[in-house]
CSV table of N, CA, C and O in Angstrom, one decimal:
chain,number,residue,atom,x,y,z
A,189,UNK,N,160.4,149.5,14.7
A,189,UNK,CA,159.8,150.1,15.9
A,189,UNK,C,158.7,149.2,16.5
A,189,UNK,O,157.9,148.7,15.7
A,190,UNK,N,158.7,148.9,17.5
A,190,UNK,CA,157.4,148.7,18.5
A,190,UNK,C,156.4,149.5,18.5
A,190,UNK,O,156.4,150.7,18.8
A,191,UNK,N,154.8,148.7,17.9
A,191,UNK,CA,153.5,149.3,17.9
A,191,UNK,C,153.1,149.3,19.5
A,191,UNK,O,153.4,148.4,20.3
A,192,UNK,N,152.4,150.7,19.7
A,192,UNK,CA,151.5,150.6,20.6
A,192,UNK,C,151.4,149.7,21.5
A,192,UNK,O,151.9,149.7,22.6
A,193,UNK,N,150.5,148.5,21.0
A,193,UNK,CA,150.1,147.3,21.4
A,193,UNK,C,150.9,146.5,21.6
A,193,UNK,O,150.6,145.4,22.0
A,194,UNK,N,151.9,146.7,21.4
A,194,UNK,CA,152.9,145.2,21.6
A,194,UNK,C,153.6,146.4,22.8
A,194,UNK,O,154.2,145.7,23.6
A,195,UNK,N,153.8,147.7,23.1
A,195,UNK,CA,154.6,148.1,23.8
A,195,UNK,C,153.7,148.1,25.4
A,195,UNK,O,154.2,148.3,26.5
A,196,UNK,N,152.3,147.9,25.1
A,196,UNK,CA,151.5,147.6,26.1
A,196,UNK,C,151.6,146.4,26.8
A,196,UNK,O,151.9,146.1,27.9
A,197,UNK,N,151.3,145.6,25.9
A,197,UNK,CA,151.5,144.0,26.3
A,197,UNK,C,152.9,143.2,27.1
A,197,UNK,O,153.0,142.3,27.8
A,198,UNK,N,154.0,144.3,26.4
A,198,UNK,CA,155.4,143.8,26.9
A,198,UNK,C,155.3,144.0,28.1
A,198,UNK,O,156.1,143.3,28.7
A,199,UNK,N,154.4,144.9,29.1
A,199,UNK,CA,154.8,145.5,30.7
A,199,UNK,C,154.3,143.9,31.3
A,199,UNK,O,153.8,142.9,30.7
A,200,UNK,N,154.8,144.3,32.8
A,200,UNK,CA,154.7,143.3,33.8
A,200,UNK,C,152.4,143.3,33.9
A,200,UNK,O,151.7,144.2,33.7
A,201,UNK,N,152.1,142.2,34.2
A,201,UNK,CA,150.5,142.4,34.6
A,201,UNK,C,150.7,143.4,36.1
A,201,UNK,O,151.5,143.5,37.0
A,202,UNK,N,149.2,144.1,35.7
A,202,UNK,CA,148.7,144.8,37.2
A,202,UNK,C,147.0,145.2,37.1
A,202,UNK,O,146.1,145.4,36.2
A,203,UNK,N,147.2,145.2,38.5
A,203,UNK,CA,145.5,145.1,38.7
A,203,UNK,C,145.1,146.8,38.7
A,203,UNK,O,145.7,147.7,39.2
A,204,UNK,N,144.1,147.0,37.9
A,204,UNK,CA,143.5,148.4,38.1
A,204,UNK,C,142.3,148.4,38.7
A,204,UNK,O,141.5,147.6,38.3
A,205,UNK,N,141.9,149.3,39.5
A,205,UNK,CA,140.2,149.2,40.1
A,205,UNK,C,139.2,149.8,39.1
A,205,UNK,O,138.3,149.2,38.6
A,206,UNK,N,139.6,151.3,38.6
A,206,UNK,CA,139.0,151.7,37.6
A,206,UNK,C,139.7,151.8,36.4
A,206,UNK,O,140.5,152.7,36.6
A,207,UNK,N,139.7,151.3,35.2
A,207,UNK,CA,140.1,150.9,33.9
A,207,UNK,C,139.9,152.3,33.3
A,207,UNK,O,140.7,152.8,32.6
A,208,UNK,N,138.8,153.1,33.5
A,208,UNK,CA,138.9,154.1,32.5
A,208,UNK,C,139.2,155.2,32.8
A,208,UNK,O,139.3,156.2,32.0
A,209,UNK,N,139.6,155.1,34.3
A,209,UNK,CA,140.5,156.2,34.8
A,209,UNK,C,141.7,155.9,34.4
A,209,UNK,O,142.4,156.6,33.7
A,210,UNK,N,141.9,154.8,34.8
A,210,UNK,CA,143.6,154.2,34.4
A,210,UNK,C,144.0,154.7,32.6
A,210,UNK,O,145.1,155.1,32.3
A,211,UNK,N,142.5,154.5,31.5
A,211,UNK,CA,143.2,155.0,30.5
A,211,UNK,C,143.0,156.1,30.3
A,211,UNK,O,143.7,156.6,29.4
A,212,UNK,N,142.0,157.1,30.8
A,212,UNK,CA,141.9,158.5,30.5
A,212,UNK,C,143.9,159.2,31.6
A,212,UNK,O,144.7,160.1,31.5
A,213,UNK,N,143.7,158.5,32.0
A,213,UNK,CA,145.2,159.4,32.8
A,213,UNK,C,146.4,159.1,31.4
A,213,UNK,O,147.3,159.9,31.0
A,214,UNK,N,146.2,157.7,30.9
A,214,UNK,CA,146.5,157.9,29.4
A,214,UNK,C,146.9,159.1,28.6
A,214,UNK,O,147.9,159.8,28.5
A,215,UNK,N,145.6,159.0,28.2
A,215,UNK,CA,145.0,159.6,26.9
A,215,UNK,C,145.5,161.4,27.4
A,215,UNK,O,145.6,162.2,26.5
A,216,UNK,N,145.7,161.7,28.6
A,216,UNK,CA,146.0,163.2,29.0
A,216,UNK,C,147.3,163.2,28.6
A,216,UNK,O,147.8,164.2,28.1
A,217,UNK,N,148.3,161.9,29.1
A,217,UNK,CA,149.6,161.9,29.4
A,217,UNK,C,150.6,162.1,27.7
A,217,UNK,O,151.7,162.7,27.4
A,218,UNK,N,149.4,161.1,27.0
A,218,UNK,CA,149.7,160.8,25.5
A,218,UNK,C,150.0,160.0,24.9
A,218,UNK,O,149.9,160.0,23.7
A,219,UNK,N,150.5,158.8,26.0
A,219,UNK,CA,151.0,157.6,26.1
A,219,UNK,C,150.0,156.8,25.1
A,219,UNK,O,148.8,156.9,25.5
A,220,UNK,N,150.2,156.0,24.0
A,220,UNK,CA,149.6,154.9,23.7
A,220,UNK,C,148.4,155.7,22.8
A,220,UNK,O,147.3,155.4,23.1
A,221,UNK,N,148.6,157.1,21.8
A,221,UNK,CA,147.2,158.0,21.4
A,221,UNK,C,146.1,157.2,21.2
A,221,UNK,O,145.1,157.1,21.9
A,222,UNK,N,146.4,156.3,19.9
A,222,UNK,CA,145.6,155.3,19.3
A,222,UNK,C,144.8,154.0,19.8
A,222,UNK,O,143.7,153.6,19.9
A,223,UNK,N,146.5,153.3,20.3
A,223,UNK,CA,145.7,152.6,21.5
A,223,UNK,C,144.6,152.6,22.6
A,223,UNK,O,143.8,151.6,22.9
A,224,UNK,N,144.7,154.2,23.3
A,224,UNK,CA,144.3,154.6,24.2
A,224,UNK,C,142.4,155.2,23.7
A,224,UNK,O,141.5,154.7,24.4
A,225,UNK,N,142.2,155.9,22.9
A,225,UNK,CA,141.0,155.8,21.9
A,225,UNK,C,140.5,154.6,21.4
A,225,UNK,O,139.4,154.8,20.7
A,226,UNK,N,140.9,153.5,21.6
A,226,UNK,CA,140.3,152.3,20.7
A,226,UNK,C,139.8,151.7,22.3
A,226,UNK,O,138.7,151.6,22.6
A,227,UNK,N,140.7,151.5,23.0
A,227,UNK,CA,140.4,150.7,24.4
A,227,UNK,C,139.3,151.8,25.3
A,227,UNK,O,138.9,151.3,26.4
A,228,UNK,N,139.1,152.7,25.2
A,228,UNK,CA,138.2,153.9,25.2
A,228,UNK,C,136.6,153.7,24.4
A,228,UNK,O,135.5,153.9,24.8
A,229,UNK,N,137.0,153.3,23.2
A,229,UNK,CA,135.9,153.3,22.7
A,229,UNK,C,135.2,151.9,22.9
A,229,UNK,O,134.1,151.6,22.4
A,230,UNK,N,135.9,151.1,23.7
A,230,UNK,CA,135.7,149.4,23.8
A,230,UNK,C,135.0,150.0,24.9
A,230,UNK,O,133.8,150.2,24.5
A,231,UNK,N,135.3,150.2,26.1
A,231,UNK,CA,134.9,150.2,27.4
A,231,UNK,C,133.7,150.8,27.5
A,231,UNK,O,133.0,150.4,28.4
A,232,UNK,N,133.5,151.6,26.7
A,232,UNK,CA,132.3,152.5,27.2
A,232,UNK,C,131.2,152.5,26.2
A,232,UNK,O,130.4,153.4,26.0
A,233,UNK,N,131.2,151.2,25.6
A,233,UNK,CA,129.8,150.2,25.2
A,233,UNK,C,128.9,149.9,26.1
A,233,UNK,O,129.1,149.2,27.1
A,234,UNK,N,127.9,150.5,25.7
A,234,UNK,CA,126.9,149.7,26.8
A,234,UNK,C,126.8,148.4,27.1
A,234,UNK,O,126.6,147.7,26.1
A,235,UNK,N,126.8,147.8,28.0
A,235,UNK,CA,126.6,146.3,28.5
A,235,UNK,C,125.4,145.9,28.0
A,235,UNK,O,125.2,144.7,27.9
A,236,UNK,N,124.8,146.6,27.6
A,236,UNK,CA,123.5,146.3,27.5
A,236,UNK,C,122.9,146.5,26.0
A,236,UNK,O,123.5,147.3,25.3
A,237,UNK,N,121.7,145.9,25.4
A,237,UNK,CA,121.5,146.3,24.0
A,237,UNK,C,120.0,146.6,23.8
A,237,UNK,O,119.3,146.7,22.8
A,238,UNK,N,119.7,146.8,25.1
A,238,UNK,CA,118.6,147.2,25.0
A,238,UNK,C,117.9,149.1,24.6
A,238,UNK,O,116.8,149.5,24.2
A,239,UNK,N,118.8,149.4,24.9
A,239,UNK,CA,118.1,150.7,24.1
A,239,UNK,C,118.5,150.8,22.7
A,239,UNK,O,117.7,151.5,22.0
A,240,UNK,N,119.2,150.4,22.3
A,240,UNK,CA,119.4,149.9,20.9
A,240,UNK,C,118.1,148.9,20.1
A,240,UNK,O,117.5,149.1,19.0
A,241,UNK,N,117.8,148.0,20.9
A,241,UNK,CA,116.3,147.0,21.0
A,241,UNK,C,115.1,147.8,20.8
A,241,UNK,O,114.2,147.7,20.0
A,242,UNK,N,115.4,148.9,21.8
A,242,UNK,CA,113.9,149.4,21.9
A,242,UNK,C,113.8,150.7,20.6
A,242,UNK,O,112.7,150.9,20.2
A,243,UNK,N,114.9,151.4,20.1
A,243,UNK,CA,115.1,151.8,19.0
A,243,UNK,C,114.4,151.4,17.9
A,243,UNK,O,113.5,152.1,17.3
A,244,UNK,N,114.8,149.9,17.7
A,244,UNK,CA,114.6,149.3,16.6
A,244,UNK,C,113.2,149.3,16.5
A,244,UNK,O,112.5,149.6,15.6
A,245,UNK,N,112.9,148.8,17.7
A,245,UNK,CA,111.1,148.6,17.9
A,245,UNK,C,110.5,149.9,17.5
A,245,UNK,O,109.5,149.8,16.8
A,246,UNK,N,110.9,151.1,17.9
A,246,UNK,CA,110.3,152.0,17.9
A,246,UNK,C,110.6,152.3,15.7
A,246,UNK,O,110.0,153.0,14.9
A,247,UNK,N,111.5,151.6,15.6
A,247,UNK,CA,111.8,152.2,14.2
A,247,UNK,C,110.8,151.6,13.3
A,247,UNK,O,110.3,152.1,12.3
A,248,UNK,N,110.5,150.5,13.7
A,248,UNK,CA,110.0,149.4,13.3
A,248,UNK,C,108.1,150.0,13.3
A,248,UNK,O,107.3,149.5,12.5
A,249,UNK,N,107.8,150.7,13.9
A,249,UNK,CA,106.8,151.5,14.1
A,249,UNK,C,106.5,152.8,13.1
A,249,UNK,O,105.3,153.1,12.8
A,250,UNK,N,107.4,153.5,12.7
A,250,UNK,CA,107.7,154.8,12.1
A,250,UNK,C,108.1,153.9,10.7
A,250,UNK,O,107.0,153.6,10.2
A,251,UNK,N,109.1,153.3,10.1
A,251,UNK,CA,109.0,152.9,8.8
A,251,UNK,C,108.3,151.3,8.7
A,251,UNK,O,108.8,150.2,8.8
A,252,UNK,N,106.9,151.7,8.3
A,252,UNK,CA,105.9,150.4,8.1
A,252,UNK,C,105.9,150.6,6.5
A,252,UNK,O,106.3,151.5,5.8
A,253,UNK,N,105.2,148.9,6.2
A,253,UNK,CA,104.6,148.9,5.2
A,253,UNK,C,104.5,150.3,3.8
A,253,UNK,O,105.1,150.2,2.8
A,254,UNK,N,103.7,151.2,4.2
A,254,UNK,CA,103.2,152.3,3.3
A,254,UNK,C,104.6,153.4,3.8
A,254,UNK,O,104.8,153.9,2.7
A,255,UNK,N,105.2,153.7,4.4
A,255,UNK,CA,106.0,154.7,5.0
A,255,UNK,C,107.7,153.8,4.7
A,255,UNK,O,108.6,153.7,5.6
A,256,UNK,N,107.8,153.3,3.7
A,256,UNK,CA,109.5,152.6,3.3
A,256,UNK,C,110.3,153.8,2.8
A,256,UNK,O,111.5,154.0,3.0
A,257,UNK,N,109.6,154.4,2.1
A,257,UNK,CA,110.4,154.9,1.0
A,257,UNK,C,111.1,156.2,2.0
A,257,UNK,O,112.1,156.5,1.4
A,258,UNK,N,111.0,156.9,3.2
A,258,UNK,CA,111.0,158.2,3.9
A,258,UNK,C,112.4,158.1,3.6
A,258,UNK,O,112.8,157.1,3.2
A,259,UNK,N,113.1,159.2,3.9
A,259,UNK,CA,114.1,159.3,3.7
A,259,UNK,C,115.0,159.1,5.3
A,259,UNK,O,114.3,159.4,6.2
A,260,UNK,N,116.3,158.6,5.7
A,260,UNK,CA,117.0,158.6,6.4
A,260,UNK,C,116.9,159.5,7.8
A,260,UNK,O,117.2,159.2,8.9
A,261,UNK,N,116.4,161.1,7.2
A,261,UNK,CA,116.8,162.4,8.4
A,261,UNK,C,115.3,162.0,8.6
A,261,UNK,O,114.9,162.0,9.8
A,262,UNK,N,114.5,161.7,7.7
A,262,UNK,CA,112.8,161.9,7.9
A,262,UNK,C,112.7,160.7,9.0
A,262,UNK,O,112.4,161.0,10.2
A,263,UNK,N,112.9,159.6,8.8
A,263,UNK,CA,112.8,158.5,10.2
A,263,UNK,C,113.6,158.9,11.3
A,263,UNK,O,113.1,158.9,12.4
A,264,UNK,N,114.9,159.3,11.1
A,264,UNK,CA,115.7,160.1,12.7
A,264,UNK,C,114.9,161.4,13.1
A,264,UNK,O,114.9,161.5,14.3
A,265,UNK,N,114.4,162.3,12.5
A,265,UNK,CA,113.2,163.2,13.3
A,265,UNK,C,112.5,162.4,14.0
A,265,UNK,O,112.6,162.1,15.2
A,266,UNK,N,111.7,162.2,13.0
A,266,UNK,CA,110.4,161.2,13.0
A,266,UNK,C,110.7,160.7,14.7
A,266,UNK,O,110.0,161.0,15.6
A,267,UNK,N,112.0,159.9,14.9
A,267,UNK,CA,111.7,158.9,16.1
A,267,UNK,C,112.1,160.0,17.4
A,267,UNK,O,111.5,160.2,18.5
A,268,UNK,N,113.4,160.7,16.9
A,268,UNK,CA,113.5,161.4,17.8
A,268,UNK,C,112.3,162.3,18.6
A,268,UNK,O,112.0,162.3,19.8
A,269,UNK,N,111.8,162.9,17.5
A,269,UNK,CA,110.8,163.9,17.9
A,269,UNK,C,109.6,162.5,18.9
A,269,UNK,O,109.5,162.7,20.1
A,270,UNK,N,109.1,161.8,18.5
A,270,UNK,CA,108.5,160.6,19.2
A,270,UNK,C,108.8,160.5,20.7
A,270,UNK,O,108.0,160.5,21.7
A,271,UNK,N,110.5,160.2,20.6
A,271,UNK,CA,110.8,159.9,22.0
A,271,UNK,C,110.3,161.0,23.0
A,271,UNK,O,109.4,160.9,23.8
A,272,UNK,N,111.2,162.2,22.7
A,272,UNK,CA,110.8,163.9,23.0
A,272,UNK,C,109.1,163.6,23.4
A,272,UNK,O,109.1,162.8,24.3
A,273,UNK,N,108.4,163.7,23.2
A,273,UNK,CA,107.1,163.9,23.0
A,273,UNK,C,106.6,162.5,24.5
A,273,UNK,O,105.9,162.8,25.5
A,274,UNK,N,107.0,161.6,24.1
A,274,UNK,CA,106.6,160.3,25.1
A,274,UNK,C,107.3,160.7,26.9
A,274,UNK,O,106.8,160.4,28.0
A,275,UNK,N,108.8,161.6,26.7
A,275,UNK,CA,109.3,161.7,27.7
A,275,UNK,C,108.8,162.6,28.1
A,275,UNK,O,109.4,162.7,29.1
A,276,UNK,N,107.6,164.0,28.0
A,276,UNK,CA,107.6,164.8,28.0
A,276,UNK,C,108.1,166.0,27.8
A,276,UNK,O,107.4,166.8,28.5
A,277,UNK,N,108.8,166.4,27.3
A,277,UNK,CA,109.4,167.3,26.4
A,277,UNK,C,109.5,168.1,25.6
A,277,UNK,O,110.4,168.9,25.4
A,278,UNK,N,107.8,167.9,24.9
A,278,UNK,CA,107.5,169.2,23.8
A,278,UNK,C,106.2,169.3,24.7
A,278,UNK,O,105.8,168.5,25.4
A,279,UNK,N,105.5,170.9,24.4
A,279,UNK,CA,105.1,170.6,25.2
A,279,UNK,C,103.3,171.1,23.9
A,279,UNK,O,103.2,171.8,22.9
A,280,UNK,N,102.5,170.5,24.4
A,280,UNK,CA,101.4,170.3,22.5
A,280,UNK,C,101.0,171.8,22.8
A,280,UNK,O,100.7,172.4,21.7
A,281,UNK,N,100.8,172.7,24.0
A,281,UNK,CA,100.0,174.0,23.1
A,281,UNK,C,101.2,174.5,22.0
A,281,UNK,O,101.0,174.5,20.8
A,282,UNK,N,102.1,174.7,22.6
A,282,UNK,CA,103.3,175.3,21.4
A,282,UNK,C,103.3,174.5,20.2
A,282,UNK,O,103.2,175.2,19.1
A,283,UNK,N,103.3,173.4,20.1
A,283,UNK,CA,103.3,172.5,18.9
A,283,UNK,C,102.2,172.8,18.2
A,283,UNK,O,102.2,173.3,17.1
A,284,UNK,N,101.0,172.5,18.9
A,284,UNK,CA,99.7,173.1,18.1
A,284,UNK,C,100.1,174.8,17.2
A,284,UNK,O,99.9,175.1,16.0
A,285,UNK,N,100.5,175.5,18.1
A,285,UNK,CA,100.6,177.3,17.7
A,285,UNK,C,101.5,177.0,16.3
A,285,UNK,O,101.2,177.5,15.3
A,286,UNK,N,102.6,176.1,16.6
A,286,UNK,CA,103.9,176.0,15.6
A,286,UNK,C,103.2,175.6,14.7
A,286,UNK,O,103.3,176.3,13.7
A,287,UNK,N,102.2,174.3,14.4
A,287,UNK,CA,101.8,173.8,12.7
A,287,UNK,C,100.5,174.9,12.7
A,287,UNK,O,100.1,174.8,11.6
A,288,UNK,N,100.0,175.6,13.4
A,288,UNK,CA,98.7,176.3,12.7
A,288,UNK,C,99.6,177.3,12.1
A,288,UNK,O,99.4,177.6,11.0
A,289,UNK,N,100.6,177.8,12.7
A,289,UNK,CA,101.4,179.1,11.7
A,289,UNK,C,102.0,178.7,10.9
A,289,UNK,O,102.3,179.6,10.1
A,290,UNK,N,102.3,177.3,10.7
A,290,UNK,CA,103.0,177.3,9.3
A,290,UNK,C,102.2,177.1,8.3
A,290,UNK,O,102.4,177.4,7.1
A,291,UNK,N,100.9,176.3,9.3
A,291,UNK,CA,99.7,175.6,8.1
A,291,UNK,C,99.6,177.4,6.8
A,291,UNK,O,98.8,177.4,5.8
């Protein structure tokens, strides 16, 4: 039998304007499952690596020196809750209310 990919490649070339319409009309139809999920997950990479960059930076802040050992979920709070907080988001009387009741 013919895989996916070779039954893709065998068609004549054609021009698409939008590529991820072209494979989401796919992925509805059924045509190509696997294929159509991989070329899916290709496309819709960011061009860019900068918020990935600034991640790092910001991780690179939260696990220093003295703070290695935190565990995994403790630095993904940790930064999430950060971002939240920088974007405006949480809002501090509630935060204040929330650790004096737990204090």
């Amino acid at each position: 039998t013919i895989d996916q990919l070779e039954s893709y490649l065998s068609q004549d070339s054609f021009y698409v304007d939008n590529p991820l319409a072209y494979w989401n009309d796919k992925r509805s139809s059924g045509t190509w499952p696997e294929l159509t999920q991989m070329v899916l997950d290709y496309l819709t990479i960011p061009a860019t690596s900068v918020d990935v960059e600034r991640a790092f930076s910001y991780g690179w802040q939260t696990v220093s020196l003295y703070r290695h050992s935190l565990s995994s979920q403790s630095i993904q709070a940790s930064i999430v809750f950060g971002n939240r907080c920088k974007e405006g988001l949480v809002n501090d009387d509630e935060l204040v209310t929330l650790l004096r009741d737990k204090g």
